[in-house]
Amino acid sequence: MSSDLTFIGLFLQASFIVQLVMLLLLGVSVASWTFIFQRSRALSGAREEMRQFEDKFWSGADLNRLYQELSARTNLTGMGSIFCSGFKEFVRLRKSNTGTNAIVDGTYRAMRVTMSRQVEELESRLPFLATAGSISPYIGLFGTVWGIMNAFIALGEVQQATLAMVAPGIAEALIATAIGLFAAIPAVIAYNRFSHQVEKLENNYGNFMEEFSAILHRQAVSAQAQQPQAQ
């Protein structure tokens, strides 16, 4: 009995269930790598946007001018969108003659909502990577167990078993586990790395919200202190 021990040959010789497992894992691997590249670009863009915004914001730029510049953009994201939502709410509440604490609280809540949306966008596709990393080895193991079971069943039907008869069946079964690990390892590494990056960005967003709220609080207190003088 001659067998093709190449990857393609073993795949074609495998049972339907093992072939289905291999194709499923290959699909998971392709999807994982696609999401890895997408998330890598998205997080790199978020870090670059944050760096550019902080350079402008802490350079002493006028807040009204900075708001007008950023709000004119159609694809505003990250820290810039948090700033715009907070400053817009601050101006609206200040015009309504609301108390200082109410102005700051309303502004902070507006920024919190925007930050939650930004973090949710950064975390998109990460659950898939976590799922792929956790279940792919088990799917591959299922294919391996099924393949080895079929190989031993086939051996029970012959009078004399040889290594040449056992090797192809076991090899095609073990390929399922190998593909499962190939799909799982990059997904786990990417998930851990991206989760850490998202956490750092979220902390930076939160720190900016606290600092910006303090700035707006000082402006609100100063504006209200000048009102009796203006009257």
CSV table of C-alpha atoms in Angstrom, one decimal:
chain,number,residue,atom,x,y,z
A,1,MET,CA,0.0,0.0,0.0
A,2,SER,CA,1.5,3.3,-1.1
A,3,SER,CA,0.4,6.6,0.5
A,4,ASP,CA,1.2,10.2,-0.3
A,5,LEU,CA,2.6,11.6,2.9
A,6,THR,CA,2.6,15.3,1.7
A,7,PHE,CA,0.3,17.7,3.4
A,8,ILE,CA,-2.1,17.8,0.4
A,9,GLY,CA,-1.9,14.0,0.1
A,10,LEU,CA,-2.7,13.5,3.7
A,11,PHE,CA,-5.6,16.0,3.6
A,12,LEU,CA,-7.1,14.2,0.6
A,13,GLN,CA,-6.7,10.8,2.2
A,14,ALA,CA,-8.3,11.9,5.5
A,15,SER,CA,-11.9,11.2,6.5
A,16,PHE,CA,-14.6,13.7,5.8
A,17,ILE,CA,-14.8,14.8,9.5
A,18,VAL,CA,-11.0,15.3,9.7
A,19,GLN,CA,-11.1,17.3,6.4
A,20,LEU,CA,-13.9,19.4,7.7
A,21,VAL,CA,-11.9,20.1,10.9
A,22,MET,CA,-8.9,21.1,8.9
A,23,LEU,CA,-10.9,23.5,6.7
A,24,LEU,CA,-12.6,25.0,9.7
A,25,LEU,CA,-9.3,25.7,11.4
A,26,LEU,CA,-7.7,27.1,8.2
A,27,GLY,CA,-10.7,29.4,7.9
A,28,VAL,CA,-10.3,30.5,11.6
A,29,SER,CA,-6.5,31.1,11.0
A,30,VAL,CA,-7.2,33.3,7.9
A,31,ALA,CA,-9.8,35.3,9.8
A,32,SER,CA,-7.5,35.7,12.8
A,33,TRP,CA,-4.6,37.0,10.7
A,34,THR,CA,-7.0,39.4,8.9
A,35,PHE,CA,-8.3,40.8,12.2
A,36,ILE,CA,-4.7,40.9,13.6
A,37,PHE,CA,-3.6,43.2,10.7
A,38,GLN,CA,-6.8,45.3,11.0
A,39,ARG,CA,-6.4,45.8,14.8
A,40,SER,CA,-2.7,46.5,14.4
A,41,ARG,CA,-3.4,49.3,12.0
A,42,ALA,CA,-6.3,50.7,14.1
A,43,LEU,CA,-4.3,50.7,17.3
A,44,SER,CA,-1.3,52.3,15.6
A,45,GLY,CA,-3.6,55.0,14.2
A,46,ALA,CA,-5.1,55.6,17.6
A,47,ARG,CA,-1.7,56.0,19.3
A,48,GLU,CA,-0.6,58.4,16.5
A,49,GLU,CA,-3.8,60.4,16.8
A,50,MET,CA,-3.4,60.7,20.5
A,51,ARG,CA,0.2,61.9,20.2
A,52,GLN,CA,-0.7,64.5,17.6
A,53,PHE,CA,-3.7,65.8,19.6
A,54,GLU,CA,-1.7,66.0,22.9
A,55,ASP,CA,1.0,68.0,21.1
A,56,LYS,CA,-1.6,70.5,19.9
A,57,PHE,CA,-3.6,70.6,23.1
A,58,TRP,CA,-0.7,71.1,25.5
A,59,SER,CA,1.0,73.6,23.2
A,60,GLY,CA,-1.3,76.2,24.6
A,61,ALA,CA,-3.7,76.3,21.6
A,62,ASP,CA,-6.9,78.2,22.0
A,63,LEU,CA,-9.6,75.7,22.9
A,64,ASN,CA,-12.3,77.4,20.7
A,65,ARG,CA,-10.0,77.3,17.7
A,66,LEU,CA,-9.0,73.7,18.4
A,67,TYR,CA,-12.6,72.7,18.7
A,68,GLN,CA,-13.5,74.3,15.4
A,69,GLU,CA,-10.6,72.7,13.7
A,70,LEU,CA,-11.3,69.2,15.0
A,71,SER,CA,-15.1,69.4,14.6
A,72,ALA,CA,-14.7,70.1,10.9
A,73,ARG,CA,-13.2,66.7,10.4
A,74,THR,CA,-15.4,63.9,9.2
A,75,ASN,CA,-13.4,61.0,10.6
A,76,LEU,CA,-12.7,62.3,14.1
A,77,THR,CA,-11.7,59.6,16.5
A,78,GLY,CA,-9.8,59.0,19.7
A,79,MET,CA,-8.8,61.7,22.1
A,80,GLY,CA,-9.9,64.4,19.7
A,81,SER,CA,-13.5,63.2,19.7
A,82,ILE,CA,-13.5,63.0,23.5
A,83,PHE,CA,-12.3,66.6,23.6
A,84,CYS,CA,-14.9,67.8,21.1
A,85,SER,CA,-17.8,66.1,22.9
A,86,GLY,CA,-16.7,67.5,26.2
A,87,PHE,CA,-16.1,71.1,25.0
A,88,LYS,CA,-19.4,71.1,23.1
A,89,GLU,CA,-21.3,70.1,26.2
A,90,PHE,CA,-19.3,72.6,28.3
A,91,VAL,CA,-20.3,75.5,26.0
A,92,ARG,CA,-23.9,74.4,25.9
A,93,LEU,CA,-24.2,74.1,29.7
A,94,ARG,CA,-22.4,77.4,30.3
A,95,LYS,CA,-24.8,79.2,28.0
A,96,SER,CA,-27.7,77.9,30.0
A,97,ASN,CA,-26.3,79.5,33.2
A,98,THR,CA,-26.0,76.1,34.9
A,99,GLY,CA,-24.0,75.9,38.2
A,100,THR,CA,-20.3,75.2,38.0
A,101,ASN,CA,-20.5,71.6,39.4
A,102,ALA,CA,-23.4,70.8,37.1
A,103,ILE,CA,-21.3,72.1,34.1
A,104,VAL,CA,-18.3,70.0,35.0
A,105,ASP,CA,-20.4,66.9,35.8
A,106,GLY,CA,-22.3,67.1,32.5
A,107,THR,CA,-19.1,67.7,30.6
A,108,TYR,CA,-17.4,64.7,32.2
A,109,ARG,CA,-20.4,62.4,31.5
A,110,ALA,CA,-20.4,63.5,27.8
A,111,MET,CA,-16.7,62.7,27.5
A,112,ARG,CA,-17.2,59.4,29.4
A,113,VAL,CA,-19.8,58.3,26.8
A,114,THR,CA,-17.6,59.2,23.9
A,115,MET,CA,-14.6,57.4,25.5
A,116,SER,CA,-16.7,54.2,26.0
A,117,ARG,CA,-17.6,54.2,22.3
A,118,GLN,CA,-14.0,54.7,21.3
A,119,VAL,CA,-12.7,51.9,23.5
A,120,GLU,CA,-15.5,49.7,22.3
A,121,GLU,CA,-14.4,50.3,18.7
A,122,LEU,CA,-10.7,49.6,19.6
A,123,GLU,CA,-11.8,46.3,21.2
A,124,SER,CA,-13.8,45.1,18.2
A,125,ARG,CA,-12.6,41.8,16.8
A,126,LEU,CA,-10.6,41.1,20.0
A,127,PRO,CA,-13.3,38.6,21.3
A,128,PHE,CA,-12.9,36.6,18.1
A,129,LEU,CA,-9.2,36.4,18.7
A,130,ALA,CA,-9.7,35.3,22.3
A,131,THR,CA,-12.3,32.6,21.1
A,132,ALA,CA,-10.0,31.4,18.3
A,133,GLY,CA,-7.1,31.1,20.7
A,134,SER,CA,-9.0,29.2,23.3
A,135,ILE,CA,-11.0,26.7,21.2
A,136,SER,CA,-8.8,26.0,18.1
A,137,PRO,CA,-6.5,23.5,19.9
A,138,TYR,CA,-9.6,21.6,21.1
A,139,ILE,CA,-11.1,21.5,17.6
A,140,GLY,CA,-7.8,20.2,16.3
A,141,LEU,CA,-7.6,17.7,19.1
A,142,PHE,CA,-11.1,16.5,18.1
A,143,GLY,CA,-9.9,15.9,14.5
A,144,THR,CA,-6.9,14.1,15.8
A,145,VAL,CA,-8.9,11.8,18.0
A,146,TRP,CA,-11.3,11.1,15.3
A,147,GLY,CA,-8.6,10.3,12.8
A,148,ILE,CA,-6.7,8.0,15.1
A,149,MET,CA,-9.9,6.2,16.0
A,150,ASN,CA,-10.6,5.6,12.3
A,151,ALA,CA,-7.0,4.4,11.8
A,152,PHE,CA,-7.3,1.8,14.6
A,153,ILE,CA,-10.7,0.7,13.4
A,154,ALA,CA,-9.2,0.1,10.0
A,155,LEU,CA,-6.3,-1.9,11.5
A,156,GLY,CA,-8.8,-4.1,13.3
A,157,GLU,CA,-10.1,-5.3,10.0
A,158,VAL,CA,-6.7,-6.7,8.7
A,159,GLN,CA,-4.9,-9.8,9.7
A,160,GLN,CA,-1.4,-8.3,10.0
A,161,ALA,CA,-0.8,-4.6,10.8
A,162,THR,CA,2.4,-2.8,9.7
A,163,LEU,CA,3.9,0.6,10.4
A,164,ALA,CA,3.3,1.6,6.8
A,165,MET,CA,-0.4,1.0,7.3
A,166,VAL,CA,-0.6,2.9,10.6
A,167,ALA,CA,1.6,5.9,9.7
A,168,PRO,CA,-0.6,7.7,7.1
A,169,GLY,CA,-3.7,7.5,9.3
A,170,ILE,CA,-1.9,8.8,12.4
A,171,ALA,CA,-0.1,11.5,10.4
A,172,GLU,CA,-3.3,12.9,8.8
A,173,ALA,CA,-4.9,12.9,12.3
A,174,LEU,CA,-2.0,14.8,13.9
A,175,ILE,CA,-2.1,17.5,11.2
A,176,ALA,CA,-5.4,18.6,12.6
A,177,THR,CA,-3.8,19.3,16.0
A,178,ALA,CA,-0.9,21.1,14.2
A,179,ILE,CA,-3.3,23.3,12.3
A,180,GLY,CA,-5.2,24.0,15.5
A,181,LEU,CA,-2.0,25.2,17.2
A,182,PHE,CA,-1.1,27.2,14.2
A,183,ALA,CA,-4.5,29.0,14.4
A,184,ALA,CA,-4.4,29.4,18.2
A,185,ILE,CA,-0.9,30.6,19.0
A,186,PRO,CA,-0.9,33.9,16.9
A,187,ALA,CA,-4.5,34.6,18.1
A,188,VAL,CA,-3.5,34.3,21.7
A,189,ILE,CA,-0.4,36.4,21.3
A,190,ALA,CA,-2.3,39.1,19.4
A,191,TYR,CA,-5.2,39.2,21.9
A,192,ASN,CA,-2.9,39.7,24.8
A,193,ARG,CA,-0.8,42.3,23.0
A,194,PHE,CA,-3.8,44.3,21.7
A,195,SER,CA,-5.7,44.1,25.1
A,196,HIS,CA,-2.7,45.7,26.8
A,197,GLN,CA,-2.5,48.4,24.1
A,198,VAL,CA,-6.2,49.1,24.5
A,199,GLU,CA,-5.9,49.3,28.3
A,200,LYS,CA,-3.1,51.8,27.9
A,201,LEU,CA,-5.1,53.9,25.5
A,202,GLU,CA,-8.1,53.8,27.9
A,203,ASN,CA,-5.9,54.9,30.8
A,204,ASN,CA,-4.5,57.8,28.7
A,205,TYR,CA,-8.1,58.8,27.7
A,206,GLY,CA,-9.2,58.7,31.3
A,207,ASN,CA,-6.2,60.9,32.4
A,208,PHE,CA,-6.9,63.4,29.7
A,209,MET,CA,-10.6,63.6,30.8
A,210,GLU,CA,-9.5,64.3,34.4
A,211,GLU,CA,-7.1,67.0,33.3
A,212,PHE,CA,-9.5,68.6,30.8
A,213,SER,CA,-12.3,68.6,33.4
A,214,ALA,CA,-10.0,70.5,35.8
A,215,ILE,CA,-9.2,73.1,33.1
A,216,LEU,CA,-12.9,73.5,32.3
A,217,HIS,CA,-13.7,73.8,36.0
A,218,ARG,CA,-11.3,76.6,36.4
A,219,GLN,CA,-12.8,78.4,33.4
A,220,ALA,CA,-16.3,78.0,34.7
A,221,VAL,CA,-15.4,79.3,38.1
A,222,SER,CA,-13.6,82.2,36.6
A,223,ALA,CA,-16.5,83.0,34.3
A,224,GLN,CA,-19.0,83.0,37.2
A,225,ALA,CA,-16.7,85.1,39.3
A,226,GLN,CA,-16.7,87.8,36.6
A,227,GLN,CA,-20.4,87.9,36.1
A,228,PRO,CA,-21.3,90.2,39.1
A,229,GLN,CA,-18.5,92.6,38.0
A,230,ALA,CA,-20.0,92.7,34.5
A,231,GLN,CA,-23.4,93.6,35.9
